[in-house]
Amino acid sequence: MKKLFALIVGMFFICASALAAININTANQQQLESLNGIGPVKAKAIIDYRTKNGAFKTVDDLKKVSGIGDKTLEKLKKDISVTGASAVPVPGATTSSKAAAPAAKPAPAKK
């Protein structure tokens, strides 16, 4: 029974750590700043690079961003990805700077 419990707990932590990755292609400023070693300046540099050059194809592409070197990348690798949704939602943050489109008006009822 103890082995089964240990296995379940181990699987939980493996799944939780896999879900904790932040997608550097979709993360907003606050999500990027939540990463160890990334402050406001580096987070903005990542977003600016991504906006100008498009999505990162691999995690290693992050080294192309000014201020991100080998040491920073090695610290980040376990916490970032280039696929999937970012797993750290920030309350009140939006993923788009555009306002949401208004809902469509319902068609008038037929008589």
CSV table of N, CA and C in Angstrom, one decimal:
chain,number,residue,atom,x,y,z
A,1,MET,N,0.8,-1.2,0.0
A,1,MET,CA,0.0,0.0,0.0
A,1,MET,C,0.9,1.3,0.0
A,2,LYS,N,2.0,1.2,0.8
A,2,LYS,CA,2.8,2.4,0.8
A,2,LYS,C,3.5,2.6,-0.6
A,3,LYS,N,3.8,1.5,-1.2
A,3,LYS,CA,4.4,1.7,-2.6
A,3,LYS,C,3.4,2.3,-3.6
A,4,LEU,N,2.2,1.9,-3.5
A,4,LEU,CA,1.2,2.4,-4.3
A,4,LEU,C,1.0,3.9,-4.1
A,5,PHE,N,0.9,4.3,-2.8
A,5,PHE,CA,0.8,5.7,-2.4
A,5,PHE,C,2.0,6.5,-2.9
A,6,ALA,N,3.2,6.0,-2.8
A,6,ALA,CA,4.4,6.7,-3.2
A,6,ALA,C,4.4,6.8,-4.7
A,7,LEU,N,3.9,5.8,-5.4
A,7,LEU,CA,3.8,5.9,-6.9
A,7,LEU,C,2.8,7.0,-7.3
A,8,ILE,N,1.7,7.0,-6.7
A,8,ILE,CA,0.7,8.0,-7.0
A,8,ILE,C,1.2,9.4,-6.7
A,9,VAL,N,1.9,9.6,-5.6
A,9,VAL,CA,2.4,10.9,-5.3
A,9,VAL,C,3.5,11.3,-6.3
A,10,GLY,N,4.4,10.3,-6.6
A,10,GLY,CA,5.4,10.6,-7.6
A,10,GLY,C,4.8,11.0,-9.0
A,11,MET,N,3.8,10.3,-9.4
A,11,MET,CA,3.2,10.6,-10.7
A,11,MET,C,2.5,12.0,-10.6
A,12,PHE,N,2.0,12.4,-9.5
A,12,PHE,CA,1.4,13.7,-9.3
A,12,PHE,C,2.4,14.8,-9.5
A,13,PHE,N,3.6,14.6,-8.9
A,13,PHE,CA,4.6,15.6,-9.0
A,13,PHE,C,5.2,15.7,-10.4
A,14,ILE,N,5.3,14.5,-11.1
A,14,ILE,CA,5.8,14.5,-12.5
A,14,ILE,C,4.8,15.3,-13.4
A,15,CYS,N,3.5,15.0,-13.2
A,15,CYS,CA,2.5,15.7,-14.0
A,15,CYS,C,2.5,17.2,-13.7
A,16,ALA,N,2.6,17.5,-12.4
A,16,ALA,CA,2.5,18.9,-12.0
A,16,ALA,C,3.7,19.7,-12.6
A,17,SER,N,4.9,19.1,-12.5
A,17,SER,CA,6.1,19.8,-13.1
A,17,SER,C,6.0,19.9,-14.6
A,18,ALA,N,5.4,19.0,-15.3
A,18,ALA,CA,5.2,19.1,-16.7
A,18,ALA,C,4.2,20.2,-17.0
A,19,LEU,N,3.2,20.4,-16.2
A,19,LEU,CA,2.2,21.4,-16.5
A,19,LEU,C,2.7,22.8,-16.1
A,20,ALA,N,3.7,22.9,-15.3
A,20,ALA,CA,4.2,24.2,-14.8
A,20,ALA,C,5.0,24.9,-15.8
A,21,ALA,N,5.3,24.4,-17.0
A,21,ALA,CA,6.0,25.1,-18.0
A,21,ALA,C,5.3,26.2,-18.6
A,22,ILE,N,6.0,27.3,-18.8
A,22,ILE,CA,5.4,28.5,-19.3
A,22,ILE,C,5.8,28.6,-20.8
A,23,ASN,N,4.8,28.7,-21.7
A,23,ASN,CA,5.0,28.8,-23.1
A,23,ASN,C,5.6,30.2,-23.4
A,24,ILE,N,6.8,30.2,-23.8
A,24,ILE,CA,7.4,31.5,-24.1
A,24,ILE,C,6.9,32.2,-25.4
A,25,ASN,N,6.1,31.4,-26.2
A,25,ASN,CA,5.5,32.0,-27.4
A,25,ASN,C,4.1,32.7,-27.1
A,26,THR,N,3.5,32.3,-25.9
A,26,THR,CA,2.2,32.9,-25.6
A,26,THR,C,2.2,33.7,-24.3
A,27,ALA,N,3.3,33.5,-23.5
A,27,ALA,CA,3.3,34.2,-22.1
A,27,ALA,C,3.2,35.7,-22.2
A,28,ASN,N,2.5,36.3,-21.3
A,28,ASN,CA,2.5,37.7,-21.2
A,28,ASN,C,3.7,38.2,-20.3
A,29,GLN,N,3.8,39.5,-20.1
A,29,GLN,CA,4.9,40.1,-19.3
A,29,GLN,C,4.9,39.5,-17.9
A,30,GLN,N,3.8,39.4,-17.2
A,30,GLN,CA,3.7,39.0,-15.9
A,30,GLN,C,4.1,37.5,-15.8
A,31,GLN,N,3.7,36.7,-16.7
A,31,GLN,CA,4.0,35.3,-16.7
A,31,GLN,C,5.5,35.1,-16.9
A,32,LEU,N,6.1,35.8,-17.8
A,32,LEU,CA,7.6,35.8,-18.0
A,32,LEU,C,8.3,36.2,-16.8
A,33,GLU,N,7.9,37.3,-16.1
A,33,GLU,CA,8.5,37.8,-14.9
A,33,GLU,C,8.5,36.8,-13.8
A,34,SER,N,7.5,35.8,-13.8
A,34,SER,CA,7.4,34.8,-12.8
A,34,SER,C,8.6,33.8,-12.9
A,35,LEU,N,9.3,33.8,-14.0
A,35,LEU,CA,10.4,32.8,-14.2
A,35,LEU,C,11.6,33.3,-13.4
A,36,ASN,N,12.4,32.4,-12.8
A,36,ASN,CA,13.6,32.7,-12.1
A,36,ASN,C,14.6,33.3,-13.1
A,37,GLY,N,15.1,34.5,-12.7
A,37,GLY,CA,16.1,35.2,-13.6
A,37,GLY,C,15.5,36.1,-14.6
A,38,ILE,N,14.2,36.2,-14.7
A,38,ILE,CA,13.6,37.1,-15.7
A,38,ILE,C,12.9,38.2,-15.0
A,39,GLY,N,13.4,39.4,-15.2
A,39,GLY,CA,12.7,40.6,-14.6
A,39,GLY,C,12.0,41.4,-15.7
A,40,PRO,N,11.5,42.6,-15.4
A,40,PRO,CA,10.8,43.3,-16.4
A,40,PRO,C,11.5,43.6,-17.7
A,41,VAL,N,12.8,43.9,-17.6
A,41,VAL,CA,13.6,44.2,-18.8
A,41,VAL,C,13.7,43.0,-19.7
A,42,LYS,N,14.1,41.9,-19.1
A,42,LYS,CA,14.2,40.7,-20.0
A,42,LYS,C,12.9,40.2,-20.5
A,43,ALA,N,11.8,40.3,-19.7
A,43,ALA,CA,10.5,39.9,-20.1
A,43,ALA,C,10.1,40.7,-21.3
A,44,LYS,N,10.3,42.0,-21.3
A,44,LYS,CA,10.0,42.9,-22.4
A,44,LYS,C,10.8,42.6,-23.6
A,45,ALA,N,12.1,42.2,-23.4
A,45,ALA,CA,13.0,41.9,-24.5
A,45,ALA,C,12.5,40.6,-25.2
A,46,ILE,N,12.0,39.6,-24.4
A,46,ILE,CA,11.5,38.4,-25.0
A,46,ILE,C,10.2,38.7,-25.8
A,47,ILE,N,9.3,39.5,-25.3
A,47,ILE,CA,8.1,39.8,-26.0
A,47,ILE,C,8.4,40.6,-27.3
A,48,ASP,N,9.3,41.6,-27.2
A,48,ASP,CA,9.7,42.4,-28.3
A,48,ASP,C,10.3,41.5,-29.4
A,49,TYR,N,11.2,40.6,-29.0
A,49,TYR,CA,11.9,39.7,-30.0
A,49,TYR,C,10.8,38.8,-30.7
A,50,ARG,N,9.9,38.3,-29.8
A,50,ARG,CA,8.8,37.4,-30.4
A,50,ARG,C,7.9,38.2,-31.3
A,51,THR,N,7.6,39.4,-31.0
A,51,THR,CA,6.8,40.2,-31.9
A,51,THR,C,7.5,40.5,-33.2
A,52,LYS,N,8.7,40.8,-33.2
A,52,LYS,CA,9.5,41.2,-34.4
A,52,LYS,C,9.8,39.9,-35.2
A,53,ASN,N,10.2,38.8,-34.6
A,53,ASN,CA,10.7,37.7,-35.3
A,53,ASN,C,9.8,36.5,-35.4
A,54,GLY,N,8.6,36.5,-34.7
A,54,GLY,CA,7.7,35.4,-34.7
A,54,GLY,C,8.0,34.4,-33.6
A,55,ALA,N,7.3,33.3,-33.6
A,55,ALA,CA,7.4,32.4,-32.5
A,55,ALA,C,8.8,31.7,-32.4
A,56,PHE,N,9.1,31.4,-31.2
A,56,PHE,CA,10.4,30.6,-31.0
A,56,PHE,C,10.1,29.2,-31.4
A,57,LYS,N,11.0,28.6,-32.2
A,57,LYS,CA,10.8,27.2,-32.6
A,57,LYS,C,11.3,26.2,-31.6
A,58,THR,N,12.4,26.6,-30.9
A,58,THR,CA,12.9,25.7,-29.8
A,58,THR,C,13.2,26.6,-28.6
A,59,VAL,N,13.3,26.0,-27.5
A,59,VAL,CA,13.6,26.7,-26.2
A,59,VAL,C,15.0,27.4,-26.4
A,60,ASP,N,15.9,26.7,-27.1
A,60,ASP,CA,17.3,27.3,-27.3
A,60,ASP,C,17.3,28.6,-28.1
A,61,ASP,N,16.2,28.8,-28.9
A,61,ASP,CA,16.1,30.1,-29.6
A,61,ASP,C,16.0,31.3,-28.7
A,62,LEU,N,15.7,31.0,-27.4
A,62,LEU,CA,15.6,32.1,-26.4
A,62,LEU,C,17.0,32.8,-26.3
A,63,LYS,N,18.1,32.2,-26.6
A,63,LYS,CA,19.4,32.8,-26.5
A,63,LYS,C,19.6,33.9,-27.5
A,64,LYS,N,18.7,34.0,-28.5
A,64,LYS,CA,18.8,35.0,-29.5
A,64,LYS,C,18.3,36.4,-28.9
A,65,VAL,N,17.6,36.3,-27.8
A,65,VAL,CA,17.1,37.5,-27.1
A,65,VAL,C,18.3,38.2,-26.4
A,66,SER,N,18.4,39.5,-26.6
A,66,SER,CA,19.4,40.3,-25.8
A,66,SER,C,19.2,40.1,-24.3
A,67,GLY,N,20.3,39.7,-23.7
A,67,GLY,CA,20.3,39.6,-22.2
A,67,GLY,C,20.0,38.2,-21.7
A,68,ILE,N,19.8,37.2,-22.7
A,68,ILE,CA,19.6,35.8,-22.3
A,68,ILE,C,20.8,35.1,-22.8
A,69,GLY,N,21.6,34.6,-21.9
A,69,GLY,CA,22.8,33.8,-22.2
A,69,GLY,C,22.6,32.3,-21.8
A,70,ASP,N,23.7,31.6,-22.0
A,70,ASP,CA,23.7,30.2,-21.7
A,70,ASP,C,23.3,29.9,-20.2
A,71,LYS,N,23.8,30.6,-19.3
A,71,LYS,CA,23.5,30.4,-17.9
A,71,LYS,C,22.0,30.6,-17.6
A,72,THR,N,21.5,31.7,-18.1
A,72,THR,CA,20.1,32.0,-17.9
A,72,THR,C,19.2,31.0,-18.5
A,73,LEU,N,19.5,30.6,-19.7
A,73,LEU,CA,18.8,29.5,-20.4
A,73,LEU,C,18.8,28.2,-19.7
A,74,GLU,N,19.9,27.8,-19.2
A,74,GLU,CA,20.0,26.6,-18.4
A,74,GLU,C,19.1,26.6,-17.2
A,75,LYS,N,19.0,27.8,-16.5
A,75,LYS,CA,18.1,27.9,-15.4
A,75,LYS,C,16.6,27.8,-15.8
A,76,LEU,N,16.3,28.3,-17.0
A,76,LEU,CA,14.9,28.4,-17.4
A,76,LEU,C,14.4,27.1,-18.1
A,77,LYS,N,15.3,26.3,-18.6
A,77,LYS,CA,14.8,25.2,-19.5
A,77,LYS,C,13.8,24.3,-18.8
A,78,LYS,N,13.9,24.0,-17.5
A,78,LYS,CA,12.9,23.2,-16.9
A,78,LYS,C,11.5,23.8,-16.7
A,79,ASP,N,11.5,25.1,-16.8
A,79,ASP,CA,10.3,25.9,-16.6
A,79,ASP,C,9.6,26.5,-17.8
A,80,ILE,N,10.2,26.3,-19.0
A,80,ILE,CA,9.6,26.9,-20.2
A,80,ILE,C,9.4,25.9,-21.3
A,81,SER,N,8.5,26.2,-22.2
A,81,SER,CA,8.3,25.4,-23.4
A,81,SER,C,7.9,26.3,-24.6
A,82,VAL,N,7.8,25.7,-25.7
A,82,VAL,CA,7.4,26.5,-26.9
A,82,VAL,C,6.1,26.0,-27.5
A,83,THR,N,5.5,25.1,-26.8
A,83,THR,CA,4.2,24.5,-27.2
A,83,THR,C,3.2,24.5,-26.1
A,84,GLY,N,2.0,24.4,-26.4
A,84,GLY,CA,0.9,24.4,-25.3
A,84,GLY,C,0.6,25.7,-24.7
A,85,ALA,N,-0.3,25.8,-23.8
A,85,ALA,CA,-0.7,27.0,-23.2
A,85,ALA,C,0.2,27.2,-22.0
A,86,SER,N,0.4,28.4,-21.6
A,86,SER,CA,1.2,28.7,-20.4
A,86,SER,C,0.4,28.3,-19.2
A,87,ALA,N,1.0,27.6,-18.3
A,87,ALA,CA,0.3,27.0,-17.2
A,87,ALA,C,0.1,27.9,-16.0
A,88,VAL,N,0.6,29.1,-16.0
A,88,VAL,CA,0.6,30.0,-14.9
A,88,VAL,C,-0.3,31.2,-15.2
A,89,PRO,N,-1.6,31.0,-15.1
A,89,PRO,CA,-2.5,32.1,-15.4
A,89,PRO,C,-2.3,33.3,-14.4
A,90,VAL,N,-2.4,34.5,-14.8
A,90,VAL,CA,-2.3,35.6,-13.9
A,90,VAL,C,-3.6,36.3,-13.8
A,91,PRO,N,-4.2,36.4,-12.6
A,91,PRO,CA,-5.5,37.0,-12.5
A,91,PRO,C,-5.5,38.4,-13.0
A,92,GLY,N,-6.6,38.7,-13.8
A,92,GLY,CA,-6.7,40.0,-14.4
A,92,GLY,C,-5.9,40.3,-15.6
A,93,ALA,N,-5.0,39.4,-16.0
A,93,ALA,CA,-4.2,39.6,-17.2
A,93,ALA,C,-4.9,39.1,-18.4
A,94,THR,N,-4.7,39.8,-19.5
A,94,THR,CA,-5.3,39.3,-20.8
A,94,THR,C,-4.2,38.9,-21.7
A,95,THR,N,-4.5,38.0,-22.6
A,95,THR,CA,-3.4,37.6,-23.5
A,95,THR,C,-3.4,38.4,-24.8
A,96,SER,N,-4.4,39.3,-25.0
A,96,SER,CA,-4.4,40.2,-26.1
A,96,SER,C,-4.6,41.6,-25.7
A,97,SER,N,-3.9,42.5,-26.4
A,97,SER,CA,-4.1,43.9,-26.1
A,97,SER,C,-5.4,44.5,-26.7
A,98,LYS,N,-6.0,43.7,-27.6
A,98,LYS,CA,-7.2,44.2,-28.2
A,98,LYS,C,-8.4,43.9,-27.3
A,99,ALA,N,-9.4,44.8,-27.3
A,99,ALA,CA,-10.6,44.6,-26.5
A,99,ALA,C,-11.4,43.5,-27.2
A,100,ALA,N,-12.1,42.8,-26.4
A,100,ALA,CA,-12.9,41.7,-26.9
A,100,ALA,C,-14.1,42.3,-27.8
A,101,ALA,N,-14.4,41.6,-28.8
A,101,ALA,CA,-15.5,42.0,-29.7
A,101,ALA,C,-16.8,41.9,-29.0
A,102,PRO,N,-17.7,42.8,-29.2
A,102,PRO,CA,-19.0,42.7,-28.6
A,102,PRO,C,-19.7,41.5,-29.1
A,103,ALA,N,-20.6,41.0,-28.2
A,103,ALA,CA,-21.4,39.8,-28.6
A,103,ALA,C,-22.3,40.2,-29.7
A,104,ALA,N,-22.6,39.2,-30.6
A,104,ALA,CA,-23.5,39.4,-31.7
A,104,ALA,C,-25.0,39.6,-31.1
A,105,LYS,N,-25.7,40.5,-31.8
A,105,LYS,CA,-27.1,40.7,-31.3
A,105,LYS,C,-28.0,39.6,-31.8
A,106,PRO,N,-28.9,39.1,-31.0
A,106,PRO,CA,-29.7,38.0,-31.4
A,106,PRO,C,-30.7,38.5,-32.5
A,107,ALA,N,-31.0,37.6,-33.4
A,107,ALA,CA,-32.0,37.9,-34.5
A,107,ALA,C,-33.4,38.2,-33.9
A,108,PRO,N,-34.1,39.1,-34.5
A,108,PRO,CA,-35.4,39.4,-33.9
A,108,PRO,C,-36.3,38.2,-34.0
A,109,ALA,N,-37.2,38.0,-33.1
A,109,ALA,CA,-38.1,36.8,-33.1
A,109,ALA,C,-39.1,37.0,-34.2
A,110,LYS,N,-39.4,35.9,-34.9
A,110,LYS,CA,-40.4,35.9,-35.9
A,110,LYS,C,-41.8,35.8,-35.3
A,111,LYS,N,-42.7,36.5,-36.0
A,111,LYS,CA,-44.1,36.5,-35.4
A,111,LYS,C,-45.0,35.5,-36.2
